[in-house]
mmCIF file of C-alpha atoms in Angstrom:
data_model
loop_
_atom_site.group_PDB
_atom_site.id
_atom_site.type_symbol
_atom_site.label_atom_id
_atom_site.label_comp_id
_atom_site.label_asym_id
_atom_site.label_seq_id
_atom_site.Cartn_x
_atom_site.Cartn_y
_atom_site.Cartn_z
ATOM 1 C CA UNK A 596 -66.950 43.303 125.723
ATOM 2 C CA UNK A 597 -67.856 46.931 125.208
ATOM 3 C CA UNK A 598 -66.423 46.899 121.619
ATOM 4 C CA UNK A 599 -69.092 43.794 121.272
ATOM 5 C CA UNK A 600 -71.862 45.697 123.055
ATOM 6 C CA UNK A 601 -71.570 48.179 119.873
ATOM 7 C CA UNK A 602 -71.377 45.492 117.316
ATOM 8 C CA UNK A 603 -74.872 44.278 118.686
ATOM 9 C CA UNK A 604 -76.490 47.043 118.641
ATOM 10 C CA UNK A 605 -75.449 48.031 115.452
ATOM 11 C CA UNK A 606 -73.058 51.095 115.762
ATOM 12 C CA UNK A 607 -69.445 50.805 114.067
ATOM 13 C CA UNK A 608 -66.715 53.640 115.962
ATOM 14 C CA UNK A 609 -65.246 55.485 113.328
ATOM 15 C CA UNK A 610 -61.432 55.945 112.586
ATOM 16 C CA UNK A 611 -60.840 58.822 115.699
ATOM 17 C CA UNK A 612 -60.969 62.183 114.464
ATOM 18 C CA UNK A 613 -58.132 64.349 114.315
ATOM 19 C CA UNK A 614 -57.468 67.800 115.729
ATOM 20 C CA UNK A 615 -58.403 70.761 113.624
ATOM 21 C CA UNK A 616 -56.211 72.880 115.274
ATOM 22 C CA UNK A 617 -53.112 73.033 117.827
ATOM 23 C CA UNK A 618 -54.379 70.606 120.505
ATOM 24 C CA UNK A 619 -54.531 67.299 121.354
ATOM 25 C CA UNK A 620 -58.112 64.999 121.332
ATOM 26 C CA UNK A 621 -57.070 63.704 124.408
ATOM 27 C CA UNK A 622 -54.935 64.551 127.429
ATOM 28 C CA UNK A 623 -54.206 61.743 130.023
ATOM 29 C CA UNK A 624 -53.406 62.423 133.673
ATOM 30 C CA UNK A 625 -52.907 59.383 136.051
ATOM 31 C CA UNK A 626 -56.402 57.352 135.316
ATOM 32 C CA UNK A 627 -58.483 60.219 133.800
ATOM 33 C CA UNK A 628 -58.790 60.749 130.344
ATOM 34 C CA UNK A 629 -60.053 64.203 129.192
ATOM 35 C CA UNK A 630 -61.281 64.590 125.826
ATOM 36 C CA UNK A 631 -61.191 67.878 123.387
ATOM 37 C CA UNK A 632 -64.785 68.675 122.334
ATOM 38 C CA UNK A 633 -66.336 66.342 119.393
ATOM 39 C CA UNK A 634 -68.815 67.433 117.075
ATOM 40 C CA UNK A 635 -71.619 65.701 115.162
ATOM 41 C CA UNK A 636 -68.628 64.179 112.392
ATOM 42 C CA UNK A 637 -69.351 61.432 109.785
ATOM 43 C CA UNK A 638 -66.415 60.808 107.479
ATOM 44 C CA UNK A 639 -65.330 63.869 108.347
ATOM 45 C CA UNK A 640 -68.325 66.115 107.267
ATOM 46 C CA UNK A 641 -70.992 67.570 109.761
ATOM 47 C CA UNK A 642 -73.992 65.661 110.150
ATOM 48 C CA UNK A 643 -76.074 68.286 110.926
ATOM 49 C CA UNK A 644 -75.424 72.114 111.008
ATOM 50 C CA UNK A 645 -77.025 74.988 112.368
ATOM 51 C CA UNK A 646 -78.981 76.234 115.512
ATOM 52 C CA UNK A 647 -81.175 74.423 118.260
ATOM 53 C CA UNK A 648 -84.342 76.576 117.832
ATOM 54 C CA UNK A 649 -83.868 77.837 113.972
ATOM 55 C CA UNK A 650 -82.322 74.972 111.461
ATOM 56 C CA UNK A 651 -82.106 71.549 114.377
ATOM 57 C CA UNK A 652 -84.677 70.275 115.784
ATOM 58 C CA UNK A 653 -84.989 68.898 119.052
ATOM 59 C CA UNK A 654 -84.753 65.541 117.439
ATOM 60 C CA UNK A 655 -81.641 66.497 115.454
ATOM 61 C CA UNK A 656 -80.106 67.882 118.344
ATOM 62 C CA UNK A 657 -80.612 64.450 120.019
ATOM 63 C CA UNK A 658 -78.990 62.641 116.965
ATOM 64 C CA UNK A 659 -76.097 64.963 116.715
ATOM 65 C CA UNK A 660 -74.946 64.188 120.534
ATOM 66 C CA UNK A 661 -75.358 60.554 120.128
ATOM 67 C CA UNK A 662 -73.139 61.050 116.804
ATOM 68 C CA UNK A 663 -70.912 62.733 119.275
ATOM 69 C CA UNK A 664 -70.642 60.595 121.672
ATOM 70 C CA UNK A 665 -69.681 57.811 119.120
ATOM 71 C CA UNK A 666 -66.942 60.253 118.196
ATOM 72 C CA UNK A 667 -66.072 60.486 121.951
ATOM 73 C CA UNK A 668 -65.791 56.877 122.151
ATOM 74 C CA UNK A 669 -63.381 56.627 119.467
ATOM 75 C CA UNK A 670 -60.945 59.189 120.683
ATOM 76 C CA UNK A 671 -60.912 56.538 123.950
ATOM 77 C CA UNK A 672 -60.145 53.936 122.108
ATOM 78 C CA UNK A 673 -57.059 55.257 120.338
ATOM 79 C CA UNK A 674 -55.554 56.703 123.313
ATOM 80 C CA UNK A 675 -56.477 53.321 125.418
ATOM 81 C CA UNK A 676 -56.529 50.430 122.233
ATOM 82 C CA UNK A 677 -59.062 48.959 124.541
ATOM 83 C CA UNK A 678 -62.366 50.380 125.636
ATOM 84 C CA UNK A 679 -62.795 47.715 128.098
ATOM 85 C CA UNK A 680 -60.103 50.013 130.038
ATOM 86 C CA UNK A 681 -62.938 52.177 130.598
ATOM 87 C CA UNK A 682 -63.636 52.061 134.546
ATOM 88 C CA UNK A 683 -66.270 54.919 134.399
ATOM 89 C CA UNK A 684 -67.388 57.846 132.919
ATOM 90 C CA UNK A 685 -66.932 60.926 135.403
ATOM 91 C CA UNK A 686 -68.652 63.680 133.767
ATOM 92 C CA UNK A 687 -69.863 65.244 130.030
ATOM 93 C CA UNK A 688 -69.529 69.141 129.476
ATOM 94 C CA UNK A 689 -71.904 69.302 126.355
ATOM 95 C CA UNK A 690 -72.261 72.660 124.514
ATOM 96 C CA UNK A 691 -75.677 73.735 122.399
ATOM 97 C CA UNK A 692 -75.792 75.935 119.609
ATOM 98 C CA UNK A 693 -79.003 77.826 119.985
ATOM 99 C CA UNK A 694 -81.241 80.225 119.876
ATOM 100 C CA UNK A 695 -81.780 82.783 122.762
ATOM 101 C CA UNK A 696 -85.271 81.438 123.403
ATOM 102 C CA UNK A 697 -84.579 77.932 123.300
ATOM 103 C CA UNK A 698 -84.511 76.005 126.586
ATOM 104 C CA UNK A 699 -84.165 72.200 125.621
ATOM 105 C CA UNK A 700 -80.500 71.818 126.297
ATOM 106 C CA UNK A 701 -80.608 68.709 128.174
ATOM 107 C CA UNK A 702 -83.088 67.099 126.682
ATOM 108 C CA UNK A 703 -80.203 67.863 123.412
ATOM 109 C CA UNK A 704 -77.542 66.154 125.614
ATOM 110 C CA UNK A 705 -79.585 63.283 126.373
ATOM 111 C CA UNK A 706 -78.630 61.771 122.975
ATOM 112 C CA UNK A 707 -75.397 61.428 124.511
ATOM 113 C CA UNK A 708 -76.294 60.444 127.598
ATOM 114 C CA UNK A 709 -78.637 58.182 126.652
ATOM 115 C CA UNK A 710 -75.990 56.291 124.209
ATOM 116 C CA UNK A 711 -73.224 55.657 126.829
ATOM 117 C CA UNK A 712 -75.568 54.191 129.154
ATOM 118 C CA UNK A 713 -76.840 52.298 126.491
ATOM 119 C CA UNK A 714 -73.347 50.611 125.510
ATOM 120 C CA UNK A 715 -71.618 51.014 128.954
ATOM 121 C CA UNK A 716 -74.229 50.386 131.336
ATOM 122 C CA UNK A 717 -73.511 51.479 134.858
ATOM 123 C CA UNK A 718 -70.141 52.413 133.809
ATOM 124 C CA UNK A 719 -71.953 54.697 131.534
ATOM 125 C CA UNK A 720 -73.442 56.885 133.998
ATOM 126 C CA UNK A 721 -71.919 60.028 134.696
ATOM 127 C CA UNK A 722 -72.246 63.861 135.524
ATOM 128 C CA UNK A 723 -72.880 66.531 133.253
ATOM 129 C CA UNK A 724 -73.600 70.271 132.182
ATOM 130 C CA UNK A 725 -75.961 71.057 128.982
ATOM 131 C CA UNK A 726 -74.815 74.884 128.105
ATOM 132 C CA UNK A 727 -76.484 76.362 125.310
ATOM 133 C CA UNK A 728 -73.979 79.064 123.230
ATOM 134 C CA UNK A 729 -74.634 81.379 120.086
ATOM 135 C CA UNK A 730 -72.267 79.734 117.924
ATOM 136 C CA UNK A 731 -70.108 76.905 117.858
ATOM 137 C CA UNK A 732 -67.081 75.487 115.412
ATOM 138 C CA UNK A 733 -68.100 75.106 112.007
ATOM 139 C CA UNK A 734 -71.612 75.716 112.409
ATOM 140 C CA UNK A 735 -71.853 72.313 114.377
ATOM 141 C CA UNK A 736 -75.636 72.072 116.808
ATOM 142 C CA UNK A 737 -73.229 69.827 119.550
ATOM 143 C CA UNK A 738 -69.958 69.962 120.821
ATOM 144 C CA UNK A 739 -68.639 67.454 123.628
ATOM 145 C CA UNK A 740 -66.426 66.672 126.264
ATOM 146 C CA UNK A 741 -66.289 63.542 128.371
ATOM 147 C CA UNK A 742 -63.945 62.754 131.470
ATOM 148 C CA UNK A 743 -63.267 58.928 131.687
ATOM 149 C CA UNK A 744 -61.703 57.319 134.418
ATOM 150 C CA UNK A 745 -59.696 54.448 133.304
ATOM 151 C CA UNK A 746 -58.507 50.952 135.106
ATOM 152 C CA UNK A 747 -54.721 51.431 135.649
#
C-alpha cells in the first residue's frame, strides 16, 4: 500500500545506498529500526552541495531533505522487503549545513517531514530535532536519521 502511495504520487525509491564507510545503514533492535544518516543522493551523486545561508537556498534545503527522506525510505525497505512493515515513525534527527547566521533549520527539515506524512499519513508523523552544523560529509546541505518502529 505504501509502496503504491509512492507510485501515485510519482516518486520511484532508489536502489538503497550503501555505506561509505565502516557502518551499517541500518541497525535493528527488537521493532525499531535506526537508520545511519542519508544525504541528498541521486544515482549516487549529491543533488545539491554547499551551505544553508551561502550556496542552498531555503528552497534547496527543502528539496535536499525530501531527497533524503526518499533515501531513508529505501534503506527501510531493504532491511524490511516491505514498507508496509512500517508501524510508525518515532523520531528524525536532521542535521543542516549552514551558515552561523542562518536560522531556518526546520523550516529545511520540513522537506522531510513534509514527505513522510505525505506517503505515510498518520504513520508518518513523528518527532524530530533540526541542528544546524558548519560542515557536513561531502559537502552535502542535509544529513538524516529516522527511527521507525516496525510491526513484529
Amino acid at each position: 500500500m505504501i509502496e503504491k502511495k509512492l507510485q501515485e504520487l510519482g516518486y520511484d525509491l532508489p536502489t538503497a545506498p550503501q555505506p561509505l564507510a565502516n557502518y551499517v545503514t541500518v541497525n535493528r533492535t527488537g521493532n525499531l529500526l535506526f537508520t545511519s544518516g542519508q544525504g541528498c543522493f541521486r544515482n549516487g551523486k549529491p543533488v545539491y552541495q554547499g551551505k544553508l545561508g551561502q550556496d542552498i537556498s531555503v528552497e534547496q534545503g527543502y528539496d535536499a531533505a525530501r531527497i533524503t527522506a526518499i533515501n531513508l525510505l529505501s534503506v527501510v525497505k531493504a532491511e524490511l522487503g516491505d514498507l508496509s512493515k512500517i508501524k510508525k515513525v518515532v523520531k528524525l534527527l536532521g542535521f543542516v549545513s549552514s551558515t552561523s547566521d542562518f536560522y531556518d533549520h526546520p523550516q529545511v527539515i520540513n522537506g522531510a517531514s513534509d514527505f513522510l506524512v505525505e506517503v505515510l499519513g498518520e504513520k508518518g508523523k513523528h518527532a524530530r530535532s533540526a541542528i544546524g552544523t558548519n560542515v557536513l560529509p561531502m559537502n552535502l546541505p542535509v544529513e538524516i536519521e529516522m527511527v521507525i518502529e516496525i510491526e513484529e
